Short mmCIF file of C-alpha atoms in Angstrom, two decimals:
data_model
loop_
_atom_site.label_atom_id
_atom_site.label_comp_id
_atom_site.label_asym_id
_atom_site.label_seq_id
_atom_site.Cartn_x
_atom_site.Cartn_y
_atom_site.Cartn_z
CA MET I 799 0.00 0.00 0.00
CA LEU I 800 2.80 2.41 0.89
CA VAL I 801 4.46 1.66 -2.44
CA GLN I 802 1.25 2.59 -4.27
CA ILE I 803 0.92 5.84 -2.32
CA VAL I 804 4.54 6.69 -3.08
CA SER I 805 3.95 5.92 -6.77
CA ILE I 806 1.15 8.52 -6.79
CA VAL I 807 3.09 11.19 -4.92
CA PHE I 808 6.51 10.70 -6.57
CA PRO I 809 5.55 12.06 -10.03
CA VAL I 810 4.04 15.13 -8.34
CA PHE I 811 7.30 16.00 -6.63
CA THR I 812 9.37 15.22 -9.71
CA VAL I 813 7.55 17.89 -11.74
CA ILE I 814 7.76 20.35 -8.83
CA ALA I 815 11.51 19.71 -8.64
CA VAL I 816 11.92 20.39 -12.36
CA GLY I 817 10.03 23.67 -11.96
CA TYR I 818 12.17 24.61 -8.98
CA LEU I 819 15.45 23.93 -10.80
CA TYR I 820 14.32 25.77 -13.93
CA GLY I 821 13.03 28.71 -11.91
CA ARG I 822 16.25 28.90 -9.92
CA LYS I 823 18.23 29.42 -13.12
CA HIS I 824 15.87 31.43 -15.32
CA ARG I 825 13.44 33.20 -12.92
CA PRO I 826 10.47 33.16 -15.35
CA ASP I 827 7.33 35.24 -14.75
CA MET I 828 4.55 32.64 -14.49
CA PHE I 829 1.62 35.00 -13.87
CA ALA I 830 0.31 35.07 -17.47
CA THR I 831 0.88 31.33 -17.79
CA ASN I 832 -1.13 30.67 -14.65
CA GLN I 833 -3.98 32.84 -15.94
CA LEU I 834 -4.03 30.77 -19.13
CA ASN I 835 -4.08 27.57 -17.10
CA MET I 836 -7.02 28.74 -14.98
CA GLY I 837 -8.96 29.95 -18.00
CA ILE I 838 -8.51 27.03 -20.41
CA PHE I 839 -6.59 23.98 -19.23
CA VAL I 840 -8.12 23.49 -15.75
CA PRO I 841 -11.72 23.88 -17.05
CA ALA I 842 -10.95 21.24 -19.66
CA LEU I 843 -9.70 18.95 -16.87
CA VAL I 844 -12.93 19.40 -14.87
CA PHE I 845 -15.16 18.81 -17.88
CA SER I 846 -13.32 15.71 -19.06
CA ALA I 847 -13.34 14.20 -15.56
CA LEU I 848 -17.13 14.57 -15.29
CA ALA I 849 -18.43 14.22 -18.83
CA GLY I 850 -16.56 11.00 -19.40
CA LYS I 851 -18.17 9.25 -16.42
CA SER I 852 -21.75 8.27 -15.62
CA VAL I 853 -22.70 9.29 -12.08
CA ASP I 854 -26.00 8.54 -10.32
CA LEU I 855 -26.24 11.47 -7.92
CA ALA I 856 -29.14 9.90 -6.00
CA HIS I 857 -26.79 7.27 -4.56
CA VAL I 858 -24.10 9.68 -3.40
CA GLN I 859 -26.11 12.51 -1.84
CA THR I 860 -24.90 11.76 1.68
CA ILE I 861 -21.27 11.57 0.51
CA ALA I 862 -21.72 14.91 -1.27
CA LEU I 863 -23.07 16.45 1.95
CA GLY I 864 -20.17 14.93 3.85
CA GLY I 865 -17.69 16.47 1.44
CA LEU I 866 -19.36 19.84 1.91
CA VAL I 867 -19.13 19.54 5.71
CA VAL I 868 -15.49 18.43 5.63
CA VAL I 869 -14.48 21.37 3.42
CA LEU I 870 -16.35 24.08 5.33
CA GLY I 871 -15.71 22.51 8.74
CA SER I 872 -11.97 22.49 8.12
CA GLY I 873 -12.16 26.22 7.57
CA LEU I 874 -13.99 26.70 10.87
CA LEU I 875 -11.38 24.68 12.74
CA GLY I 876 -8.57 26.51 10.97
CA TRP I 877 -9.81 30.00 11.83
CA PRO I 878 -8.77 30.00 15.52
CA ILE I 879 -5.44 28.39 14.55
CA ALA I 880 -4.72 31.24 12.13
CA ARG I 881 -5.72 33.89 14.68
CA ARG I 882 -3.75 32.26 17.48
CA LEU I 883 -0.54 32.01 15.44
CA GLY I 884 -0.91 35.40 13.76
CA TYR I 885 -1.45 34.16 10.20
CA ASP I 886 -3.77 35.73 7.66
CA PRO I 887 -6.84 33.44 7.47
CA LYS I 888 -6.98 34.09 3.72
CA THR I 889 -3.57 32.42 3.46
CA LEU I 890 -3.95 29.44 5.82
CA LEU I 891 -7.62 28.48 5.50
CA PRO I 892 -8.02 27.76 1.74
CA PRO I 893 -5.25 25.11 1.71
CA MET I 894 -6.76 23.52 4.82
CA MET I 895 -10.20 23.43 3.22
CA PHE I 896 -9.58 22.51 -0.39
CA LYS I 897 -7.93 19.16 -0.98
CA ASN I 898 -6.26 17.33 -3.83
CA ALA I 899 -9.43 15.43 -4.68
CA GLY I 900 -8.52 15.14 -8.37
CA ASN I 901 -4.90 14.28 -9.08
CA MET I 902 -4.47 12.27 -5.88
CA GLY I 903 -7.98 11.59 -4.58
CA LEU I 904 -9.46 9.91 -7.66
CA PRO I 905 -6.71 7.33 -8.27
CA LEU I 906 -6.20 6.72 -4.56
CA LEU I 907 -9.87 5.97 -3.85
CA LEU I 908 -10.09 3.73 -6.90
CA PHE I 909 -7.01 1.78 -5.81
CA ALA I 910 -8.13 1.41 -2.21
CA PHE I 911 -11.84 0.64 -2.67
CA GLY I 912 -12.31 -0.41 -6.29
CA GLU I 913 -14.60 0.72 -9.10
CA GLN I 914 -17.58 0.96 -6.74
CA ALA I 915 -15.93 4.03 -5.21
CA LEU I 916 -15.82 5.90 -8.54
CA PRO I 917 -19.21 7.71 -8.30
CA ALA I 918 -18.45 8.99 -4.81
CA ALA I 919 -14.91 9.99 -5.79
CA VAL I 920 -16.14 11.99 -8.78
CA VAL I 921 -18.87 13.71 -6.75
CA LEU I 922 -16.40 14.66 -4.00
CA PHE I 923 -14.13 16.06 -6.70
CA LEU I 924 -17.01 18.12 -8.08
CA VAL I 925 -18.18 19.38 -4.66
CA GLU I 926 -14.65 20.37 -3.70
CA ASN I 927 -14.02 22.19 -6.99
CA ILE I 928 -17.29 24.14 -6.99
CA LEU I 929 -16.74 25.21 -3.39
CA HIS I 930 -13.13 26.08 -4.15
CA PHE I 931 -13.99 28.43 -6.98
CA ALA I 932 -17.06 29.84 -5.24
CA VAL I 933 -15.50 30.54 -1.85
CA VAL I 934 -12.03 31.61 -2.99
CA THR I 935 -13.25 33.81 -5.84
CA TRP I 936 -15.62 35.59 -3.45
CA TRP I 937 -13.19 35.77 -0.52
CA LEU I 938 -9.93 36.60 -2.24
CA GLY I 939 -11.41 38.34 -5.26
CA HIS I 940 -12.34 41.53 -3.39
CA ASN I 941 -15.83 40.32 -2.46
CA ALA I 942 -16.79 39.50 -6.02
CA LYS I 943 -20.50 38.94 -6.65
CA LEU I 944 -21.39 35.28 -6.31
CA TRP I 945 -23.59 35.35 -9.41
CA ARG I 946 -20.51 36.21 -11.42
CA LEU I 947 -19.17 32.76 -10.61
CA LEU I 948 -21.46 31.46 -13.34
CA ARG I 949 -19.11 33.18 -15.78
CA GLU I 950 -16.04 31.41 -14.38
CA PRO I 951 -14.69 28.89 -16.93
CA VAL I 952 -14.27 26.12 -14.36
CA ILE I 953 -17.82 26.52 -13.01
CA ILE I 954 -19.20 26.47 -16.56
CA ALA I 955 -17.12 23.39 -17.31
CA GLY I 956 -18.31 21.66 -14.12
CA ILE I 957 -21.99 22.33 -14.84
CA ALA I 958 -21.59 21.20 -18.44
CA GLY I 959 -19.78 18.04 -17.34
CA VAL I 960 -22.51 17.13 -14.84
CA LEU I 961 -25.27 17.74 -17.39
CA VAL I 962 -23.53 15.51 -19.92
CA SER I 963 -23.00 12.81 -17.28
CA LEU I 964 -26.61 12.89 -16.06
CA SER I 965 -28.06 12.97 -19.58
CA GLY I 966 -26.34 9.73 -20.50
CA VAL I 967 -25.21 11.30 -23.76
CA THR I 968 -22.00 9.84 -25.15
CA LEU I 969 -19.78 12.52 -26.56
CA TRP I 970 -18.12 12.02 -29.92
CA PRO I 971 -14.87 10.24 -28.94
CA PRO I 972 -12.59 12.48 -31.04
CA LEU I 973 -14.11 15.54 -29.31
CA LEU I 974 -13.59 14.05 -25.86
CA SER I 975 -10.04 13.12 -26.83
CA ALA I 976 -9.35 16.69 -27.92
CA VAL I 977 -10.66 18.05 -24.61
CA LYS I 978 -8.53 15.53 -22.72
CA ILE I 979 -5.39 16.59 -24.59
CA ILE I 980 -6.04 20.17 -23.49
CA ALA I 981 -6.85 19.01 -19.96
CA ASP I 982 -3.63 17.04 -19.66
CA VAL I 983 -1.67 20.29 -19.89
CA SER I 984 -3.15 21.61 -16.64
CA THR I 985 -1.70 19.25 -14.05
CA GLY I 986 1.91 19.41 -15.15
CA LEU I 987 1.73 23.16 -15.62
CA MET I 988 0.30 23.69 -12.12
CA LEU I 989 3.03 21.60 -10.54
CA PHE I 990 5.79 23.21 -12.61
CA SER I 991 4.54 26.68 -11.66
CA LEU I 992 4.51 25.65 -7.99
CA GLY I 993 8.14 24.59 -8.27
CA VAL I 994 9.09 27.92 -9.83
CA ARG I 995 7.36 29.81 -7.01
CA LEU I 996 9.24 27.87 -4.34
CA ASN I 997 12.39 29.74 -5.37
CA THR I 998 10.94 32.91 -3.84
CA ALA I 999 9.85 31.30 -0.55
CA PRO I 1000 12.22 32.28 2.27
CA PHE I 1001 13.02 29.62 4.87
CA ALA I 1002 11.03 31.40 7.56
CA GLN I 1003 7.82 30.77 5.63
CA TRP I 1004 8.17 27.01 5.98
CA ARG I 1005 6.81 27.44 9.51
CA ILE I 1006 3.32 28.19 8.22
CA GLY I 1007 3.82 25.36 5.74
CA ALA I 1008 4.38 22.91 8.58
CA VAL I 1009 1.33 24.21 10.47
CA GLY I 1010 -0.90 23.86 7.42
CA ALA I 1011 0.52 20.48 6.46
CA VAL I 1012 -0.28 18.99 9.86
CA ALA I 1013 -3.57 20.78 10.51
CA THR I 1014 -5.09 19.91 7.11
CA PRO I 1015 -5.37 16.10 7.48
CA ILE I 1016 -6.11 16.25 11.23
CA ALA I 1017 -9.04 18.64 10.73
CA GLY I 1018 -10.30 16.77 7.66
CA MET I 1019 -10.25 13.31 9.23
CA LEU I 1020 -11.76 14.54 12.51
CA ILE I 1021 -14.70 16.22 10.80
CA ALA I 1022 -15.20 13.28 8.42
CA TYR I 1023 -15.28 10.83 11.34
CA LEU I 1024 -17.75 12.91 13.35
CA PHE I 1025 -20.00 13.36 10.30
CA CYS I 1026 -20.02 9.61 9.64
CA LEU I 1027 -20.97 8.93 13.27
CA ALA I 1028 -23.69 11.58 13.31
CA PHE I 1029 -25.33 10.46 10.06
CA GLY I 1030 -24.77 6.72 10.44
CA LEU I 1031 -22.89 6.26 7.19
CA SER I 1032 -22.13 2.75 6.01
CA SER I 1033 -18.65 1.30 6.36
CA HIS I 1034 -18.01 1.83 2.64
CA GLU I 1035 -19.07 5.48 2.78
CA THR I 1036 -17.00 6.04 5.92
CA ASP I 1037 -13.96 4.56 4.17
CA ILE I 1038 -14.27 7.02 1.30
CA LEU I 1039 -15.00 10.11 3.37
CA LEU I 1040 -12.20 9.46 5.88
CA VAL I 1041 -9.62 9.10 3.09
CA PHE I 1042 -11.01 12.26 1.48
CA GLY I 1043 -10.48 14.08 4.77
CA ALA I 1044 -6.85 12.91 4.88
CA LEU I 1045 -5.97 14.30 1.44
CA PRO I 1046 -3.36 17.09 1.23
CA PRO I 1047 -3.97 20.64 -0.06
CA ALA I 1048 -4.68 20.94 -3.77
CA VAL I 1049 -2.07 22.60 -5.98
CA LEU I 1050 -4.93 24.81 -7.18
CA ASN I 1051 -4.67 26.68 -3.86
CA PHE I 1052 -1.33 28.02 -5.01
CA MET I 1053 -2.81 29.02 -8.37
CA PHE I 1054 -5.48 31.11 -6.64
CA ALA I 1055 -2.94 32.65 -4.27
CA GLU I 1056 -0.82 33.61 -7.26
CA LEU I 1057 -3.80 34.97 -9.16
CA TYR I 1058 -5.03 37.14 -6.27
CA ARG I 1059 -1.57 37.99 -4.87
CA GLN I 1060 -2.44 36.38 -1.51
CA GLU I 1061 1.00 35.51 -0.10
CA PRO I 1062 1.66 32.81 -2.75
CA GLU I 1063 5.06 31.93 -1.26
CA LYS I 1064 3.42 30.88 2.02
CA VAL I 1065 0.67 28.96 0.23
CA ALA I 1066 3.31 27.18 -1.86
CA SER I 1067 5.01 26.09 1.36
CA ILE I 1068 1.73 24.71 2.74
CA VAL I 1069 1.02 22.81 -0.47
CA ILE I 1070 4.47 21.26 -0.83
CA LEU I 1071 4.80 20.22 2.82
CA GLY I 1072 1.18 19.08 2.89
CA ASN I 1073 1.81 16.66 0.04
CA LEU I 1074 4.91 15.35 1.80
CA VAL I 1075 2.95 14.77 5.02
CA ALA I 1076 0.27 13.04 2.92
CA LEU I 1077 2.49 9.98 2.82
CA LEU I 1078 1.80 9.59 6.53
CA SER I 1079 -1.76 10.92 6.79
CA ILE I 1080 -3.13 8.88 3.88
CA SER I 1081 -1.30 5.77 5.06
CA LEU I 1082 -2.87 6.26 8.49
CA ALA I 1083 -6.37 6.74 7.06
CA LEU I 1084 -6.05 3.67 4.83
CA ALA I 1085 -4.60 1.60 7.66
CA LEU I 1086 -7.52 2.53 9.92
CA ARG I 1087 -10.13 1.62 7.33
CA LEU I 1088 -8.48 -1.39 5.69
CA ALA I 1089 -7.12 -3.02 8.83
#
């Protein structure tokens, strides 16, 4: 199991390392590149992940609610931590709330619990992404109007992907392949950009990275466990939600911090250390549920 977890995490850190080494030598300005990624490549990733899968939402409503509670509850638990330690909540809370439910969560849940976990994994990915764009765009984007979120490319892509999935319509394979080619750009570019940004992170900022890295899985697993107890979730549903709670911060947190100039160096530290700590937190969650 540990070998499988390492096999998921290792490619992530390899791309980050390449970005770090390139950025150390060339110091590129990644701002315009990140805007392009958020406007085109990431929306294509969301659409392809949803439109290519058939999901019966009626069977995963409780899991969807659980994902919502884990995300928002992590923010509530993180608020006093940020205030106590003197950190800006806008810097610490988003990485604690919004997890790597796509690049790491989807393959991990499929490996651990089989194909029967796919609908729940996709729905958790969707819930997390919609909340991420809704909350962060409103909070960091100078109190932007929530209705304007409907114009965000990722939200549009998510809605379109769900509609295609629910309709049962099979997209023309060459079209889906074209979207996937565009989508495949997003992950590597996000990780590379994160590596470049780490060159500007002074050592002192790794302190907040350590706090976020430890607090993220602890808060997520605690809230997931309490939710499962309160709502009487089945063993299978508890397995999925507890592992979701243990996931590390999504790289997308760094992209938003870069986009809105919200201390991206500190957020980069939280993301990188959080994914390192994930080797332990995810192993613990899997050991508890698969023992």
